[in-house]
Coordinates of N, CA, C and O in Angstrom, one line a residue:
X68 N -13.5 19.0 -1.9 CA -12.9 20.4 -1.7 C -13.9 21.4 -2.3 O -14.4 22.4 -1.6
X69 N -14.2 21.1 -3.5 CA -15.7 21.7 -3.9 C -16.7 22.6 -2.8 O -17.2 23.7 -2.6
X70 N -16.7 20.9 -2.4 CA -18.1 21.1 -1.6 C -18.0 21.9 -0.6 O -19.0 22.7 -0.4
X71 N -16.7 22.0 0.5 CA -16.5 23.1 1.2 C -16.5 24.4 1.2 O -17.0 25.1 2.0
X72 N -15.8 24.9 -0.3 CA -15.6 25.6 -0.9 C -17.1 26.5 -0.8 O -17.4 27.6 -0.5
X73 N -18.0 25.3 -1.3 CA -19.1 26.2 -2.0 C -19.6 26.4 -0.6 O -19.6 27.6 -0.6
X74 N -20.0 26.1 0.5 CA -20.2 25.7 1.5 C -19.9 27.1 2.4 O -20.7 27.7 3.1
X75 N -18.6 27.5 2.1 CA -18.1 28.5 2.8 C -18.6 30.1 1.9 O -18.8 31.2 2.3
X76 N -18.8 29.4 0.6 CA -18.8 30.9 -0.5 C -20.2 31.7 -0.1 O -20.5 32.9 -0.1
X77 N -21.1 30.3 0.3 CA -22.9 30.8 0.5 C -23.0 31.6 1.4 O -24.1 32.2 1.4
X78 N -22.1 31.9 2.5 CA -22.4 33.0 3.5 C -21.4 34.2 3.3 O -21.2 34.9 4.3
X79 N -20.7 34.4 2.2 CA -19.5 35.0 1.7 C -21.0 36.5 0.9 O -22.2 36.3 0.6
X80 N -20.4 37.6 0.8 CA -20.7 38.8 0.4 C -20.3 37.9 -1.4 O -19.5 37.0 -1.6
X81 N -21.3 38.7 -2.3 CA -21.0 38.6 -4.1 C -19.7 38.6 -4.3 O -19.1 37.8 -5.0
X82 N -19.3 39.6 -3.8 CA -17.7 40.1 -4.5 C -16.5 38.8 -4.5 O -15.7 38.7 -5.4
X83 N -16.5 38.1 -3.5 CA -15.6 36.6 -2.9 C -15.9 35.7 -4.6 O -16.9 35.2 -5.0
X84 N -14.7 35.9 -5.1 CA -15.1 34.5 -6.2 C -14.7 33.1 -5.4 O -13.7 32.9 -4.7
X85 N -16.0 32.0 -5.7 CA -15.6 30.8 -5.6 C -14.5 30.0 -6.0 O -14.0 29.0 -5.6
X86 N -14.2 30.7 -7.0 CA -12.4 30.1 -7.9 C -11.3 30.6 -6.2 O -10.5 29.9 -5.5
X87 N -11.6 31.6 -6.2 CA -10.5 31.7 -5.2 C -10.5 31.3 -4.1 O -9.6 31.3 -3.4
X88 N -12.1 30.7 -3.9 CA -11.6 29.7 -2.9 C -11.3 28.1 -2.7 O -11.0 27.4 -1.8
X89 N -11.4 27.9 -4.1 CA -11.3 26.1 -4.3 C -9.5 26.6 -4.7 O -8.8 25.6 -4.7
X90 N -8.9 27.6 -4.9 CA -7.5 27.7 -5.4 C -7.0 27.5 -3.7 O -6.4 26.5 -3.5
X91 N -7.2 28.2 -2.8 CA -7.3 28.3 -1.4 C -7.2 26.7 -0.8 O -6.2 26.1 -0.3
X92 N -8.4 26.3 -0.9 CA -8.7 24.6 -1.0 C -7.2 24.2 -1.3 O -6.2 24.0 -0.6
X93 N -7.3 24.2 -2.8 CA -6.1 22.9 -3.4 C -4.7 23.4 -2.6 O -4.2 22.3 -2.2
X94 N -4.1 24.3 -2.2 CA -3.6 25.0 -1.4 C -3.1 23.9 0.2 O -2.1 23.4 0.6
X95 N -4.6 24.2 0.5 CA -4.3 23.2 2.0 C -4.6 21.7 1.4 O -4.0 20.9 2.2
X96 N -4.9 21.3 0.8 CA -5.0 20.0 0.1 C -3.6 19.6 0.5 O -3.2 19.0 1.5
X97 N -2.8 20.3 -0.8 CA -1.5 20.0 -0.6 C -0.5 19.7 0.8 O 0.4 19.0 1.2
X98 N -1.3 20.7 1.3 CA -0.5 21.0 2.5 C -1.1 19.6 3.4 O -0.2 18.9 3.9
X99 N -2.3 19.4 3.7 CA -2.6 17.6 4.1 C -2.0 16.9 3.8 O -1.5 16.3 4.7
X100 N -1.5 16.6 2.4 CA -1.0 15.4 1.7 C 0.6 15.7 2.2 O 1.2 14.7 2.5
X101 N 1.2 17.0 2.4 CA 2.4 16.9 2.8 C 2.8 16.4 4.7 O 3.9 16.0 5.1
X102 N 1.7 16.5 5.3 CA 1.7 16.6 6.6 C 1.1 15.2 7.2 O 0.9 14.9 8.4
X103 N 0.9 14.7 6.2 CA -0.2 13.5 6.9 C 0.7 12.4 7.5 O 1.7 12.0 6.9
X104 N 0.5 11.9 8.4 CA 1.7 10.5 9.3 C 0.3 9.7 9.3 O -0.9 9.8 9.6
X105 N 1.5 8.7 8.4 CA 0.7 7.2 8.3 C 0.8 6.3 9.5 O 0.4 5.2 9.4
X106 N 1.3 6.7 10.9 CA 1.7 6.1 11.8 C 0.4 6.7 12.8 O -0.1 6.0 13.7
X107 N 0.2 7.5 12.6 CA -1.1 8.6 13.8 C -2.2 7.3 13.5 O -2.1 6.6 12.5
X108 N -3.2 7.1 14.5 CA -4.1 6.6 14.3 C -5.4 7.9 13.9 O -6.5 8.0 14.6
X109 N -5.2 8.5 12.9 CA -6.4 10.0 12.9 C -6.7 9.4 11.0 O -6.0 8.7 10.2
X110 N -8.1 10.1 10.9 CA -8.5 9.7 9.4 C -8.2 10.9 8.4 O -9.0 11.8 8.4
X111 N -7.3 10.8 7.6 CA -6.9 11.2 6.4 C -8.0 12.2 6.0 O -7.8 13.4 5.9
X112 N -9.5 11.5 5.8 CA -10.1 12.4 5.2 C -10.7 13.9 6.2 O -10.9 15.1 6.0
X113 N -10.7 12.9 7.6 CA -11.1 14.5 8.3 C -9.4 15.7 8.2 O -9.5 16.9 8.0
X114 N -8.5 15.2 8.4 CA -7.5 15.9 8.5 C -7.8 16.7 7.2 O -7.9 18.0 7.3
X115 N -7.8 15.9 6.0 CA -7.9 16.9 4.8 C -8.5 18.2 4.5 O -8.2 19.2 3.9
X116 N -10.1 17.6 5.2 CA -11.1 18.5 5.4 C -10.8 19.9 6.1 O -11.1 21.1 5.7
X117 N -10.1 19.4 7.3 CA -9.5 20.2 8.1 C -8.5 21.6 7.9 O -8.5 22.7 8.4
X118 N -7.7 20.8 6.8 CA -6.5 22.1 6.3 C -7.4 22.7 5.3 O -7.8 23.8 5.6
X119 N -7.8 22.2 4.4 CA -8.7 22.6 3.0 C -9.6 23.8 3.5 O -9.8 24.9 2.9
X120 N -10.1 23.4 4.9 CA -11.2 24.4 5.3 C -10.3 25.9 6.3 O -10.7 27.1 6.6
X121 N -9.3 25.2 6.3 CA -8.6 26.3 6.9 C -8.1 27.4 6.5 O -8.3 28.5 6.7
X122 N -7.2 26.5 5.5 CA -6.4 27.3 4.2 C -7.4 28.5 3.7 O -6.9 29.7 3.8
X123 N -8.8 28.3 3.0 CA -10.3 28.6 2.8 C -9.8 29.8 4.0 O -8.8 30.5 3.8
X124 N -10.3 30.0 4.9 CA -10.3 30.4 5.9 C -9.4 31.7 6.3 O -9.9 32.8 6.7
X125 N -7.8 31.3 6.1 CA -6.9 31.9 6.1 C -6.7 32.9 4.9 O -6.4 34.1 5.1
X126 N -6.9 32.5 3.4 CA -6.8 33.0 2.7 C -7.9 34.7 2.2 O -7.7 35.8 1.7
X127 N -9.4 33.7 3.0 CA -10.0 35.0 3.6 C -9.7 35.8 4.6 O -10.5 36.7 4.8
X128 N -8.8 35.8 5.3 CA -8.8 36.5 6.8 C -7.6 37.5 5.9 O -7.8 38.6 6.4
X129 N -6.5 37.6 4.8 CA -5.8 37.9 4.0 C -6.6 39.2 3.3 O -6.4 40.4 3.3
X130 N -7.3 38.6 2.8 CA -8.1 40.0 2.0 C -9.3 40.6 3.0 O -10.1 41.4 2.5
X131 N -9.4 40.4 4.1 CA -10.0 41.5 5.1 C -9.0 42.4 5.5 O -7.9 42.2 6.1
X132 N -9.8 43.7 5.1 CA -8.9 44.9 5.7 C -9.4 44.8 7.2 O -8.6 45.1 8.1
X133 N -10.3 44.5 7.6 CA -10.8 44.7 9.1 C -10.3 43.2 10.0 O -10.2 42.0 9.8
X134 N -10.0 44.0 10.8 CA -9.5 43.0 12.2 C -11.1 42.1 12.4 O -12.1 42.4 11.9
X135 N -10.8 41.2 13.1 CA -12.2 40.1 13.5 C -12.4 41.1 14.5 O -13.1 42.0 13.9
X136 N -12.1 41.4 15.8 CA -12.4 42.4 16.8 C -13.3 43.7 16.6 O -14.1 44.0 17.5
X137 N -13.3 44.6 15.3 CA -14.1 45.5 14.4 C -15.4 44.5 14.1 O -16.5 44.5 14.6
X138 N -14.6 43.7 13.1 CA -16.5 42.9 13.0 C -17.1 42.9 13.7 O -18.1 43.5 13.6
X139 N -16.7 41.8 15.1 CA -17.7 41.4 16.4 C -18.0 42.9 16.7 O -19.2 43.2 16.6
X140 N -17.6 43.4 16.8 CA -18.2 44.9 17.6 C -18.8 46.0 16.7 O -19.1 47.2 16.9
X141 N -18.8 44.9 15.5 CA -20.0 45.9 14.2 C -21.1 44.9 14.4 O -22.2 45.6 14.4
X142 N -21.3 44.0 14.4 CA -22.2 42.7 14.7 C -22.7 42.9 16.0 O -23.0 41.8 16.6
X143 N -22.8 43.6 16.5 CA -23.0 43.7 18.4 C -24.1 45.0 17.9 O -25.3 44.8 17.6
X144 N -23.6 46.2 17.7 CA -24.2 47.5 16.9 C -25.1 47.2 16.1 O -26.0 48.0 16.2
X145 N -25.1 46.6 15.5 CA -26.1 46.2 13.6 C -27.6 44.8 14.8 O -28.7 44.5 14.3
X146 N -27.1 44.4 16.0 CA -28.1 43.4 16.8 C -28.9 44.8 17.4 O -30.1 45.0 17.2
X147 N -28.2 45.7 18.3 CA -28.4 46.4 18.8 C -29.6 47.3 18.4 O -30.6 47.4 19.1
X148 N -29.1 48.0 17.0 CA -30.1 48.6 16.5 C -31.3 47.8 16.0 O -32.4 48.4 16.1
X149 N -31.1 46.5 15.5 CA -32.2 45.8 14.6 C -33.6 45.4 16.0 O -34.6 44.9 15.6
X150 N -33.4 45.5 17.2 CA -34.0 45.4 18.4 C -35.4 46.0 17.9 O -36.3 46.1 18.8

């Protein structure tokens, strides 16, 4: 979970503490361990990976004031000019 964590934090702006994203992590952890069917033929650890990285994910999309749709089309502008 760590390792995701830090994984995700290295392309994150200064201000993102990494605590808050391994708290994020344990988060979807839980949420694997609650969801997981021992009957699926799928592997536990990618599933885990899966929410952990999500959760991560979601809990960032939470503290963005800006829509994803604004980004891409500040990322389109900021290519545009750097030409």
């Amino acid at each position: 979970m760590r390792y995701l964590a830090r994984r995700i934090h290295e392309r994150l702006p200064q201000h993102v503490e990494l605590d808050d994203l391994i708290s994020a992590g344990i988060v979807g952890l839980i949420d694997a361990f609650s969801k997981f069917d021992h009957t699926k033929r799928y592997s536990s650890r990618a599933m885990r990976q899966f929410r952990i990285r999500g959760a991560i994910l979601d809990s960032l999309r939470t503290l963005d004031w800006s829509p994803r749709e604004l980004r891409r089309k500040g990322r389109a502008v900021e290519e545009r000019f750097a030409r």
